[in-house]
CSV table of C-alpha atoms and ligand atoms in Angstrom, one decimal:
chain,number,residue,atom,x,y,z
A,20,UNK,CA,157.1,79.5,149.6
A,21,UNK,CA,159.1,76.9,148.5
A,22,UNK,CA,162.5,78.0,146.7
A,23,UNK,CA,162.8,77.8,143.4
A,24,UNK,CA,164.8,75.0,141.8
A,25,UNK,CA,167.1,76.4,139.2
A,26,UNK,CA,169.4,74.6,136.5
A,27,UNK,CA,171.6,77.2,135.3
A,28,UNK,CA,173.2,77.5,131.9
A,29,UNK,CA,176.1,79.8,132.4
A,30,UNK,CA,179.4,81.2,130.6
A,31,UNK,CA,180.7,83.0,133.9
A,32,UNK,CA,181.7,85.9,133.4
A,33,UNK,CA,181.1,88.5,135.9
A,34,UNK,CA,177.7,89.5,135.6
A,35,UNK,CA,176.9,85.5,135.4
A,36,UNK,CA,178.7,85.5,138.6
A,37,UNK,CA,176.3,87.9,140.4
A,38,UNK,CA,173.5,85.9,138.8
A,39,UNK,CA,174.7,82.7,140.4
A,40,UNK,CA,175.4,84.5,143.7
A,41,UNK,CA,171.7,85.7,143.6
A,42,UNK,CA,170.5,82.0,142.8
A,43,UNK,CA,172.2,80.7,146.2
A,44,UNK,CA,170.7,83.4,148.1
A,45,UNK,CA,167.4,83.2,146.8
A,46,UNK,CA,166.9,79.8,145.5
A,47,UNK,CA,168.1,76.0,144.9
A,48,UNK,CA,171.0,75.5,142.4
A,49,UNK,CA,170.1,72.0,141.2
A,50,UNK,CA,173.0,72.4,138.6
A,51,UNK,CA,175.5,74.7,136.7
A,52,UNK,CA,175.5,73.9,133.0
A,53,UNK,CA,178.4,75.5,131.4
A,54,UNK,CA,178.8,77.0,128.0
A,55,UNK,CA,181.6,79.3,125.8
A,56,UNK,CA,180.9,82.4,125.4
A,57,UNK,CA,182.3,85.4,127.1
A,58,UNK,CA,185.6,83.2,127.1
A,59,UNK,CA,186.4,79.8,126.1
A,60,UNK,CA,184.9,76.8,127.6
A,61,UNK,CA,188.5,76.3,130.0
A,62,UNK,CA,187.9,79.2,131.7
A,63,UNK,CA,184.0,79.3,132.4
A,64,UNK,CA,184.1,75.8,133.6
A,65,UNK,CA,186.9,76.8,135.8
A,66,UNK,CA,185.2,80.1,136.9
A,67,UNK,CA,182.0,77.8,137.6
A,68,UNK,CA,184.3,75.8,139.8
A,69,UNK,CA,185.7,79.1,141.7
A,70,UNK,CA,182.1,80.0,142.3
A,71,UNK,CA,181.1,76.8,143.9
A,72,UNK,CA,184.3,76.8,146.3
A,73,UNK,CA,183.4,80.5,147.4
A,74,UNK,CA,179.4,79.4,148.1
A,75,UNK,CA,181.0,76.1,150.0
A,76,UNK,CA,178.5,74.6,147.8
A,77,UNK,CA,177.6,71.0,146.6
A,78,UNK,CA,175.9,71.8,143.1
A,79,UNK,CA,177.2,69.6,140.1
A,80,UNK,CA,178.9,71.2,137.6
A,81,UNK,CA,178.7,70.2,133.4
A,82,UNK,CA,180.8,71.3,131.1
A,83,UNK,CA,179.2,71.7,127.7
A,84,UNK,CA,180.0,72.4,124.2
A,85,UNK,CA,183.6,74.5,123.2
A,86,UNK,CA,181.9,76.0,120.1
A,87,UNK,CA,178.7,77.3,118.5
A,88,UNK,CA,176.9,74.7,116.5
A,89,UNK,CA,177.6,76.0,113.3
A,90,UNK,CA,180.0,78.7,112.6
A,91,UNK,CA,182.8,80.0,114.6
A,92,UNK,CA,182.2,83.0,116.7
A,93,UNK,CA,183.4,86.2,115.4
A,94,UNK,CA,184.0,88.2,118.8
A,95,UNK,CA,184.0,86.9,122.8
A,96,UNK,CA,183.7,89.4,125.3
A,97,UNK,CA,187.0,89.1,127.0
A,98,UNK,CA,187.8,92.6,126.4
A,99,UNK,CA,184.8,93.1,129.1
A,100,UNK,CA,185.1,90.4,131.4
A,101,UNK,CA,189.0,89.7,131.7
A,102,UNK,CA,190.9,87.2,129.7
A,103,UNK,CA,190.0,84.7,132.3
A,104,UNK,CA,186.5,85.6,132.3
A,105,UNK,CA,186.6,86.9,135.9
A,106,UNK,CA,188.3,90.1,135.6
A,107,UNK,CA,192.0,88.5,135.8
A,108,UNK,CA,192.0,88.6,139.4
A,109,UNK,CA,194.1,85.3,139.2
A,110,UNK,CA,192.6,83.1,141.4
A,111,UNK,CA,194.0,79.5,142.6
A,112,UNK,CA,193.1,76.2,140.8
A,113,UNK,CA,189.7,75.7,142.3
A,114,UNK,CA,188.7,72.4,144.3
A,115,UNK,CA,185.8,71.8,142.7
A,116,UNK,CA,186.1,69.8,139.5
A,117,UNK,CA,183.0,69.4,136.6
A,118,UNK,CA,181.3,66.2,136.6
A,119,UNK,CA,182.3,63.9,133.5
A,120,UNK,CA,178.9,63.7,131.9
A,121,UNK,CA,178.5,66.5,129.0
A,122,UNK,CA,176.1,69.6,129.8
A,123,UNK,CA,173.4,68.7,127.3
A,124,UNK,CA,173.1,65.3,128.4
A,125,UNK,CA,172.7,66.4,132.3
A,126,UNK,CA,170.2,68.8,131.7
A,127,UNK,CA,168.0,66.2,129.4
A,128,UNK,CA,168.7,63.8,132.4
A,129,UNK,CA,167.8,66.2,135.3
A,130,UNK,CA,164.6,67.1,133.5
A,131,UNK,CA,163.4,63.6,133.4
A,132,UNK,CA,164.4,62.9,136.9
A,133,UNK,CA,162.5,66.3,138.2
A,134,UNK,CA,159.7,66.6,135.5
A,135,UNK,CA,158.1,69.9,135.8
A,136,UNK,CA,160.0,71.0,138.7
A,137,UNK,CA,163.1,72.8,137.3
A,138,UNK,CA,163.0,76.6,136.4
A,139,UNK,CA,165.9,76.8,133.0
A,140,UNK,CA,168.0,79.9,133.5
A,141,UNK,CA,170.0,80.6,130.4
A,142,UNK,CA,172.3,83.2,130.6
A,143,UNK,CA,175.0,82.2,128.2
A,144,UNK,CA,174.9,81.6,124.1
A,145,UNK,CA,172.2,78.9,123.8
A,146,UNK,CA,174.2,75.8,122.5
A,147,UNK,CA,174.0,73.6,125.4
A,148,UNK,CA,170.1,74.0,125.1
A,149,UNK,CA,169.9,73.6,121.4
A,150,UNK,CA,171.9,70.4,121.5
A,151,UNK,CA,170.0,69.3,124.4
A,152,UNK,CA,166.7,70.2,122.1
A,153,UNK,CA,168.1,68.2,119.2
A,154,UNK,CA,168.6,65.1,121.1
A,155,UNK,CA,165.4,65.4,122.6
A,156,UNK,CA,162.8,67.8,121.7
A,157,UNK,CA,160.2,66.9,124.2
A,158,UNK,CA,162.6,68.7,127.2
A,159,UNK,CA,160.2,71.6,126.9
A,160,UNK,CA,157.5,69.7,128.2
A,161,UNK,CA,159.6,68.8,131.5
A,162,UNK,CA,160.7,72.1,132.3
A,163,UNK,CA,158.6,74.3,134.7
A,164,UNK,CA,159.9,77.5,133.2
A,165,UNK,CA,162.6,79.1,130.5
A,166,UNK,CA,164.3,82.3,131.4
A,167,UNK,CA,166.6,83.6,128.7
A,168,UNK,CA,168.8,86.4,128.9
A,169,UNK,CA,169.4,87.5,125.4
A,170,UNK,CA,168.4,89.5,122.3
A,171,UNK,CA,167.8,93.2,121.7
A,172,UNK,CA,164.3,93.9,121.1
A,173,UNK,CA,164.5,96.9,119.3
A,174,UNK,CA,168.0,96.7,117.9
A,175,UNK,CA,170.1,98.1,120.3
A,176,UNK,CA,172.5,95.4,120.6
A,177,UNK,CA,175.9,95.3,122.0
A,178,UNK,CA,178.1,93.5,119.5
A,179,UNK,CA,179.9,94.3,116.5
A,180,UNK,CA,176.8,93.3,114.4
A,181,UNK,CA,174.9,96.0,115.3
A,182,UNK,CA,171.2,94.8,116.3
A,183,UNK,CA,172.5,91.8,118.2
A,184,UNK,CA,173.1,91.0,121.5
A,185,UNK,CA,176.1,89.0,122.8
A,186,UNK,CA,174.2,85.4,123.5
A,187,UNK,CA,172.3,85.4,120.6
A,188,UNK,CA,175.0,86.9,118.2
A,189,UNK,CA,177.7,84.4,119.5
A,190,UNK,CA,175.6,81.4,118.7
A,191,UNK,CA,172.4,82.3,116.5
A,192,UNK,CA,171.4,79.1,115.1
A,193,UNK,CA,171.3,77.8,118.8
A,194,UNK,CA,169.0,80.7,119.8
A,195,UNK,CA,166.8,79.8,116.7
A,196,UNK,CA,166.3,76.1,117.7
A,197,UNK,CA,165.5,77.2,121.4
A,198,UNK,CA,163.3,80.2,120.2
A,199,UNK,CA,161.5,77.4,118.1
A,200,UNK,CA,161.2,74.9,120.5
A,201,UNK,CA,159.7,76.4,123.5
A,202,UNK,CA,156.1,77.5,123.4
A,203,UNK,CA,156.4,80.1,126.0
A,204,UNK,CA,159.7,81.5,127.8
A,205,UNK,CA,160.9,84.8,129.7
A,206,UNK,CA,163.2,87.0,127.5
A,207,UNK,CA,165.0,89.3,129.1
A,208,UNK,CA,167.1,91.5,126.6
A,209,UNK,CA,169.8,93.8,126.9
A,210,UNK,CA,168.0,97.0,126.4
A,211,UNK,CA,165.9,96.0,129.8
A,212,UNK,CA,169.6,95.4,131.4
A,213,UNK,CA,170.1,99.0,130.7
A,214,UNK,CA,167.2,100.4,132.1
A,215,UNK,CA,167.8,98.4,135.1
A,216,UNK,CA,171.1,99.5,136.4
A,217,UNK,CA,172.2,100.6,139.8
A,218,UNK,CA,173.7,104.2,140.7
A,219,UNK,CA,177.5,103.3,141.2
A,220,UNK,CA,177.7,104.7,144.7
A,221,UNK,CA,174.7,102.8,146.1
A,222,UNK,CA,176.3,99.6,144.6
A,223,UNK,CA,179.7,100.3,146.2
A,224,UNK,CA,177.7,101.2,149.5
A,225,UNK,CA,176.3,97.3,149.1
A,226,UNK,CA,180.0,96.2,148.1
A,227,UNK,CA,181.7,97.9,151.3
A,228,UNK,CA,179.1,96.5,153.7
A,229,UNK,CA,178.6,92.9,152.4
A,230,UNK,CA,180.4,89.4,153.3
A,231,UNK,CA,182.8,87.4,151.4
A,232,UNK,CA,180.7,87.5,148.5
A,233,UNK,CA,180.5,91.1,148.2
A,234,UNK,CA,184.8,91.1,148.4
A,235,UNK,CA,184.7,88.6,145.5
A,236,UNK,CA,182.6,90.4,143.2
A,237,UNK,CA,184.0,93.8,144.1
A,238,UNK,CA,187.6,92.0,142.8
A,239,UNK,CA,186.1,90.3,140.0
A,240,UNK,CA,183.9,93.2,138.5
A,241,UNK,CA,186.9,95.8,138.4
A,242,UNK,CA,187.7,95.3,134.5
A,243,UNK,CA,184.0,95.2,133.2
A,244,UNK,CA,183.3,98.2,135.4
A,245,UNK,CA,186.3,100.1,133.6
A,246,UNK,CA,185.1,99.0,130.3
A,247,UNK,CA,181.5,100.2,130.9
A,248,UNK,CA,182.6,103.6,132.0
A,249,UNK,CA,184.7,104.0,129.1
A,250,UNK,CA,181.8,103.1,127.0
A,251,UNK,CA,179.2,105.3,128.4
A,252,UNK,CA,177.2,102.8,130.2
A,253,UNK,CA,176.4,104.8,133.2
A,254,UNK,CA,175.7,102.5,136.5
A,255,UNK,CA,176.0,99.0,137.1
A,256,UNK,CA,174.5,97.1,134.6
A,257,UNK,CA,174.4,93.5,135.1
A,258,UNK,CA,172.2,91.4,132.4
A,259,UNK,CA,172.6,88.2,134.0
A,260,UNK,CA,171.6,89.2,137.3
A,261,UNK,CA,168.6,90.8,135.8
A,262,UNK,CA,167.5,87.5,134.5
A,263,UNK,CA,167.7,85.6,137.7
A,264,UNK,CA,165.9,87.9,139.6
A,265,UNK,CA,163.1,87.2,137.1
A,266,UNK,CA,163.8,83.5,137.2
A,267,UNK,CA,163.6,83.5,141.0
A,268,UNK,CA,160.3,85.4,141.2
A,269,UNK,CA,158.4,86.1,138.2
A,270,UNK,CA,156.1,88.7,140.0
A,271,UNK,CA,158.9,91.1,140.0
A,272,UNK,CA,158.1,91.8,136.3
A,273,UNK,CA,155.9,95.1,136.2
A,274,UNK,CA,155.5,95.6,132.2
A,275,UNK,CA,155.9,92.8,129.7
A,276,UNK,CA,154.8,92.3,126.2
A,277,UNK,CA,154.1,88.9,124.8
A,278,UNK,CA,155.3,88.5,121.4
A,279,UNK,CA,156.8,86.1,118.4
A,280,UNK,CA,160.4,86.4,118.6
A,281,UNK,CA,162.5,85.1,115.7
A,282,UNK,CA,166.6,85.0,115.3
A,283,UNK,CA,168.1,86.5,112.1
A,284,UNK,CA,170.5,83.8,110.8
A,285,UNK,CA,171.7,85.6,107.9
A,286,UNK,CA,172.6,89.2,107.2
A,287,UNK,CA,175.7,91.0,106.5
A,288,UNK,CA,174.8,93.6,109.3
A,289,UNK,CA,172.0,91.9,111.4
A,290,UNK,CA,173.0,88.3,111.9
A,291,UNK,CA,172.4,87.5,115.5
A,292,UNK,CA,169.4,90.3,115.6
A,293,UNK,CA,166.3,89.2,117.6
A,294,UNK,CA,163.3,90.2,115.3
A,295,UNK,CA,159.9,90.5,117.2
A,296,UNK,CA,156.6,90.9,115.4
A,297,UNK,CA,155.5,93.7,117.6
A,298,UNK,CA,152.5,94.1,115.5
A,299,UNK,CA,151.6,90.4,115.0
A,300,UNK,CA,151.7,90.9,111.1
A,301,UNK,CA,152.9,87.5,110.4
A,302,UNK,CA,150.1,85.7,112.8
A,303,UNK,CA,152.9,83.6,114.5
A,304,UNK,CA,152.3,82.0,118.2
A,305,UNK,CA,153.9,84.7,120.6
A,306,UNK,CA,156.3,82.6,122.5
A,307,UNK,CA,158.4,85.1,124.3
A,308,UNK,CA,156.8,87.3,127.2
A,309,UNK,CA,159.5,90.3,126.8
A,310,UNK,CA,160.4,91.7,130.0
A,311,UNK,CA,160.3,95.6,129.7
A,312,UNK,CA,160.3,96.4,133.7
A,313,UNK,CA,160.7,95.0,136.7
A,314,UNK,CA,160.4,96.3,140.3
A,315,UNK,CA,163.8,98.0,140.9
A,316,UNK,CA,163.6,97.9,144.5
A,317,UNK,CA,162.5,94.3,144.7
A,318,UNK,CA,165.7,93.5,142.2
A,319,UNK,CA,168.0,96.0,144.1
A,320,UNK,CA,166.9,94.0,147.7
A,321,UNK,CA,167.6,90.3,145.9
A,322,UNK,CA,171.5,91.7,144.8
A,323,UNK,CA,172.1,93.5,148.2
A,324,UNK,CA,170.9,90.1,150.0
A,325,UNK,CA,173.4,87.9,147.7
A,326,UNK,CA,176.1,90.2,148.4
A,327,UNK,CA,175.3,89.8,152.3
A,328,UNK,CA,174.9,93.4,152.4
A,329,UNK,CA,171.1,93.1,153.3
B,25,BDR,C1,175.2,88.8,127.9
B,25,BDR,O1,176.5,88.5,127.4
B,25,BDR,C2,177.6,88.0,128.3
B,25,BDR,O2,178.7,89.2,127.8
B,25,BDR,C3,176.9,88.5,129.9
B,25,BDR,O3,177.2,87.5,130.5
B,25,BDR,C4,175.5,88.5,129.3
B,25,BDR,O4,174.8,87.2,129.6
B,25,BDR,C5,174.9,90.2,127.6
B,25,BDR,O5,174.9,90.6,126.6
B,26,CA,CA1,176.6,85.2,130.3
């Protein structure tokens, strides 16, 4: 089987880091395009470069938008990922540097150079993708698949706007543009993430058995792990890792529902919510394959290998 070719839009980010380790272990990374989200763009770009150094890889890194399309965000996620986005470990300045081309332009160029080949994996607020779509609405025709980590499909979000998930809630207008433009995509939401955690002891055993990647992840993961423990999130939950598993191997999905999904752009309490037409009441085209369950053992095997603990 030929390896999937991945174009990864990301805001590293601790769970983004794990997802990128998985992509490197199981697929080919065509490029990382980087957005602001978990922390500011200067940090997320630097973290992407730190990850490239760790993997001794040569994929290009492109910096994207420093702010959402329209409104300034109300919150970032530094309280989970650390002020620098990678657990405040204090890594040295990376050797890798970002390319001069803007992320949205690089996404469009790569899709033209390799039409039908690339799976787009969106692990961040959707600002870069939305900008690319505004520049060239034909982008979806040239992408093999789109997998989005985002949303909370029954309103159990993870932000100050109760039903909103972070990636969609950080830039709702961008998510709206992307959800309207792609006729089909896989949606891996926050609620699926919570259903697919790993047992703490099992995960610690992988970290202990793994190589330099496990050592790295063990260090960057501490802040997020402490936050999760304090907030009653049991086990190891890694949203972007779950989305990456679906991007690498769609056959890992064991239960899904395909429905029309829209983004709430207003709403005093609900801006950024993903609204699913579960009963097809509006008869709109159902564009999102909502991932409900994946094969947990296969997901675990993918993560183990990415940590060098297989
Ligand atoms: C998503 O938000 C970010 O904090 C994570 O990196 C992930 O992409 C989860 O809601
Ligand atoms: Ca992310």
